[in-house]
Amino acid sequence: MPEHAVIGGTGLEKLGERNGEKRVVATPFGDAEIHCSRDGVAFVSRHRADHSLAPHRVNFRANVHALSALGVKNVFAVYAVGSITDALPPGTAGVVADFIDFSGRGGNTFFDGAAFPLKHADMTRLVCEPLAERFARAARECGLPLRERRGVYAMTAGPRLETPAEIRALRALGADFVGMTMGTEAPLCVEAGMRFLPIAFSVNWAAGVEKRDGVGFISDEETAEISEKITRAAVRALLS
């Protein structure tokens, strides 16, 4: 049974197919597709291998419940983001310090008084510091430079990108980068009692940050390279 897991999204769609044997795990929230490797690491691709699931359609509760049922204790979750400040310029990676959920999306708790009794999860300590230390060491060994400053993740509903006005508002509220999944996924991992480490990597400047028409993304090659380094560092850290 796997003790560790890596959850990936944009840029890591083939994460499971490359790293393990597929298992379909039944949960009270529906079936979850998990890939399990021989060395005890489970892999979840949020948007599926063909990137067919929009952020609001990902069954986060099924994914996290399935990992918990399999015995997973340590979770590295990787998030592609758009940069608002220079805490995480495009093409770089870093540990997420905290998040703000502006999505208005439900389904980000197990303890809603329906499937499980009502309970209020403490989100004060989101990041597992021992996992962060292990990841920083593994990142150096894998040639993945990490930003020293930890940034704040703002979550929007998606799948559309944000407007320049929304990005200005998020910056004013203290956000460093923006994405569409962490605010739903992170609380579930905490509620499940998992040691959790969120890792962000930037693929673009958010709308209006640069004076240009539209949002410019880093190349597919750059995205693939940084995704591969993050995956290798995460697995090395988990198995160290």
Coordinates of C-alpha atoms in Angstrom, one line a residue:
M1 CA 0.0 0.0 0.0
P2 CA 1.4 3.5 -0.9
E3 CA 2.4 5.7 2.0
H4 CA 3.2 8.7 -0.3
A5 CA 1.4 10.6 -3.1
V6 CA 2.1 13.2 -5.7
I7 CA -0.9 15.1 -7.1
G8 CA -0.3 17.0 -10.3
G9 CA -2.3 19.1 -12.7
T10 CA -1.4 21.3 -15.7
G11 CA 2.0 20.2 -17.1
L12 CA 1.8 16.9 -15.2
E13 CA -1.2 15.2 -17.0
K14 CA 0.8 12.1 -17.8
L15 CA 2.1 11.8 -14.2
G16 CA 0.2 8.6 -13.4
E17 CA 0.7 6.9 -16.7
R18 CA 4.4 7.3 -16.5
N19 CA 4.8 6.3 -12.9
G20 CA 2.6 3.5 -11.9
E21 CA -0.2 0.9 -12.5
K22 CA -3.7 2.3 -12.6
R23 CA -6.2 1.4 -9.9
V24 CA -9.8 2.6 -9.8
V25 CA -10.7 3.2 -6.1
A26 CA -14.4 3.4 -5.1
T27 CA -15.2 6.1 -2.5
P28 CA -18.4 7.6 -1.1
F29 CA -17.9 10.4 -3.6
G30 CA -17.4 8.4 -6.7
D31 CA -14.5 6.5 -8.3
A32 CA -11.0 7.8 -8.3
E33 CA -8.2 6.9 -10.7
I34 CA -4.9 6.4 -8.9
H35 CA -1.6 5.1 -10.3
C36 CA 0.5 3.2 -7.8
S37 CA 4.2 2.6 -8.3
R38 CA 6.2 -0.3 -6.9
D39 CA 8.2 1.9 -4.6
G40 CA 5.2 3.0 -2.6
V41 CA 4.2 6.3 -4.3
A42 CA 0.7 7.0 -5.6
F43 CA 0.1 9.5 -8.4
V44 CA -3.0 11.5 -9.2
S45 CA -3.5 13.5 -12.4
R46 CA -6.2 16.1 -11.5
H47 CA -7.3 16.8 -15.0
R48 CA -6.7 13.3 -16.4
A49 CA -4.1 12.3 -18.9
D50 CA -5.9 14.1 -21.8
H51 CA -6.5 17.3 -19.7
S52 CA -10.2 16.8 -20.2
L53 CA -11.4 17.8 -16.7
A54 CA -12.0 21.5 -16.0
P55 CA -11.0 22.7 -12.5
H56 CA -14.6 22.9 -11.3
R57 CA -15.3 19.3 -12.5
V58 CA -12.4 17.6 -10.7
N59 CA -13.7 15.2 -8.0
F60 CA -11.3 16.4 -5.3
R61 CA -13.1 14.5 -2.5
A62 CA -13.0 11.2 -4.4
N63 CA -9.3 11.7 -5.1
V64 CA -8.3 12.6 -1.6
H65 CA -10.6 10.0 0.0
A66 CA -9.1 7.3 -2.2
L67 CA -5.5 8.3 -1.2
S68 CA -6.5 8.1 2.4
A69 CA -8.1 4.7 2.0
L70 CA -5.0 3.4 0.4
G71 CA -3.0 4.5 3.4
V72 CA -1.3 7.6 2.1
K73 CA 0.2 9.8 4.8
N74 CA 2.4 12.3 2.9
V75 CA 1.2 14.3 -0.1
F76 CA 3.1 16.6 -2.4
A77 CA 0.6 18.6 -4.5
V78 CA 1.9 20.5 -7.5
Y79 CA 0.1 23.6 -8.9
A80 CA 0.7 25.5 -12.2
V81 CA 0.0 29.2 -11.5
G82 CA 0.0 32.7 -13.0
S83 CA 2.3 35.2 -11.3
I84 CA 1.0 38.4 -9.8
T85 CA 4.2 39.5 -7.9
D86 CA 7.9 38.7 -8.3
A87 CA 7.7 36.1 -5.6
L88 CA 7.4 33.5 -8.3
P89 CA 8.3 34.7 -11.8
P90 CA 7.3 32.5 -14.8
G91 CA 9.6 29.4 -15.1
T92 CA 10.3 29.2 -11.4
A93 CA 9.0 27.0 -8.5
G94 CA 8.4 27.4 -4.8
V95 CA 6.6 26.2 -1.8
V96 CA 3.2 27.8 -1.2
A97 CA 2.8 29.6 2.2
D98 CA -0.9 30.0 2.3
F99 CA -4.0 30.4 0.2
I100 CA -7.1 32.5 -0.3
D101 CA -10.2 30.9 -1.9
F102 CA -12.2 33.3 -4.0
S103 CA -13.8 30.5 -6.1
G104 CA -17.1 30.2 -4.4
R105 CA -16.9 26.5 -5.1
G106 CA -18.4 24.0 -2.7
G107 CA -17.3 20.5 -2.1
N108 CA -14.1 21.3 -0.3
T109 CA -14.8 19.5 2.9
F110 CA -15.6 16.0 4.1
F111 CA -17.1 17.2 7.4
D112 CA -20.3 18.9 6.1
G113 CA -22.7 17.0 8.3
A114 CA -23.8 14.7 5.5
A115 CA -21.4 12.0 4.5
F116 CA -19.4 12.7 7.7
P117 CA -20.2 14.5 11.0
L118 CA -19.8 18.3 11.0
K119 CA -16.3 19.3 12.0
H120 CA -14.2 22.5 11.7
A121 CA -10.6 21.8 10.4
D122 CA -7.8 24.0 11.6
M123 CA -5.9 25.5 8.6
T124 CA -3.3 27.4 10.6
R125 CA -0.5 25.0 9.7
L126 CA -0.9 24.1 6.1
V127 CA 2.6 23.3 5.1
C128 CA 4.4 20.3 6.7
E129 CA 7.9 21.7 7.4
P130 CA 9.7 18.4 7.5
L131 CA 8.4 17.7 4.0
A132 CA 9.4 21.2 2.9
E133 CA 13.0 20.6 4.2
R134 CA 13.2 17.2 2.4
F135 CA 11.9 18.7 -0.8
A136 CA 14.3 21.6 -0.7
R137 CA 17.2 19.2 -0.4
A138 CA 15.9 17.0 -3.2
A139 CA 15.3 20.0 -5.4
R140 CA 19.0 21.0 -5.1
E141 CA 20.0 17.4 -6.0
C142 CA 17.7 17.5 -9.1
G143 CA 18.8 20.9 -10.3
L144 CA 15.5 22.6 -9.5
P145 CA 16.1 26.1 -8.1
L146 CA 13.4 27.0 -5.6
R147 CA 12.4 30.5 -4.7
E148 CA 13.3 31.3 -1.2
R149 CA 10.2 33.4 -0.5
R150 CA 7.0 31.5 -0.1
G151 CA 4.0 33.1 -1.7
V152 CA 0.3 33.3 -1.2
Y153 CA -2.0 31.4 -3.7
A154 CA -5.3 32.9 -4.7
M155 CA -7.9 30.5 -6.1
T156 CA -10.4 31.5 -8.7
A157 CA -13.2 29.3 -10.2
G158 CA -11.9 28.9 -13.7
P159 CA -11.6 27.6 -16.3
R160 CA -11.5 31.2 -17.7
L161 CA -8.5 33.2 -16.8
E162 CA -8.8 36.3 -14.6
T163 CA -9.4 39.9 -15.7
P164 CA -6.7 42.6 -15.1
A165 CA -9.1 44.2 -12.6
E166 CA -9.4 40.9 -10.7
I167 CA -5.6 40.5 -10.6
R168 CA -5.2 44.0 -9.3
A169 CA -7.7 43.2 -6.5
L170 CA -5.9 39.9 -5.7
R171 CA -2.6 41.7 -5.5
A172 CA -4.1 44.3 -3.1
L173 CA -5.3 41.5 -0.9
G174 CA -1.8 40.0 -0.6
A175 CA -1.8 37.2 -3.3
D176 CA 1.4 36.4 -5.1
F177 CA 0.0 34.0 -7.7
V178 CA -3.3 32.7 -8.9
G179 CA -4.6 29.2 -9.7
M180 CA -7.9 27.2 -9.8
T181 CA -7.5 24.1 -7.6
M182 CA -5.5 24.4 -4.4
G183 CA -8.2 26.0 -2.3
T184 CA -10.4 23.0 -2.8
E185 CA -7.8 20.3 -2.6
A186 CA -5.6 21.5 0.4
P187 CA -8.4 21.5 3.0
L188 CA -9.4 18.0 2.1
C189 CA -5.8 16.7 2.6
V190 CA -5.7 18.5 5.9
E191 CA -9.0 17.0 7.0
A192 CA -7.8 13.6 6.0
G193 CA -4.9 14.0 8.4
M194 CA -2.2 13.9 5.7
R195 CA 1.1 15.7 5.9
F196 CA 0.8 18.2 3.1
L197 CA 3.3 20.2 0.9
P198 CA 1.9 22.5 -1.8
I199 CA 4.4 23.4 -4.6
A200 CA 3.7 26.0 -7.2
F201 CA 5.4 26.7 -10.5
S202 CA 4.6 29.6 -12.7
V203 CA 3.7 29.3 -16.3
N204 CA 2.7 33.0 -17.0
W205 CA 2.4 36.5 -15.7
A206 CA -1.2 37.1 -14.7
A207 CA -3.5 39.4 -16.8
G208 CA -2.4 43.0 -16.8
V209 CA 0.9 42.4 -14.9
E210 CA 2.9 43.0 -18.1
K211 CA 2.0 45.6 -20.7
R212 CA 1.0 43.3 -23.5
D213 CA -2.1 42.0 -25.3
G214 CA -3.3 38.8 -23.8
V215 CA -1.5 36.4 -21.4
G216 CA 1.9 35.0 -22.5
F217 CA 2.8 31.5 -21.3
I218 CA 6.2 29.9 -21.1
S219 CA 6.8 27.3 -23.8
D220 CA 5.6 23.7 -23.6
E221 CA 9.3 22.7 -23.5
E222 CA 9.9 24.8 -20.4
T223 CA 6.8 23.6 -18.8
A224 CA 7.7 20.0 -19.4
E225 CA 11.3 20.5 -18.1
I226 CA 10.2 22.2 -14.8
S227 CA 7.4 19.6 -14.3
E228 CA 9.8 16.8 -14.7
K229 CA 12.3 18.3 -12.2
I230 CA 9.5 18.9 -9.7
T231 CA 8.2 15.3 -10.0
R232 CA 11.7 13.8 -9.6
A233 CA 12.4 16.0 -6.6
A234 CA 9.1 15.2 -5.0
V235 CA 9.6 11.4 -5.4
R236 CA 13.2 11.7 -4.1
A237 CA 12.0 13.7 -1.1
L238 CA 9.2 11.3 -0.3
L239 CA 11.4 8.2 -0.5
S240 CA 14.4 9.7 1.3

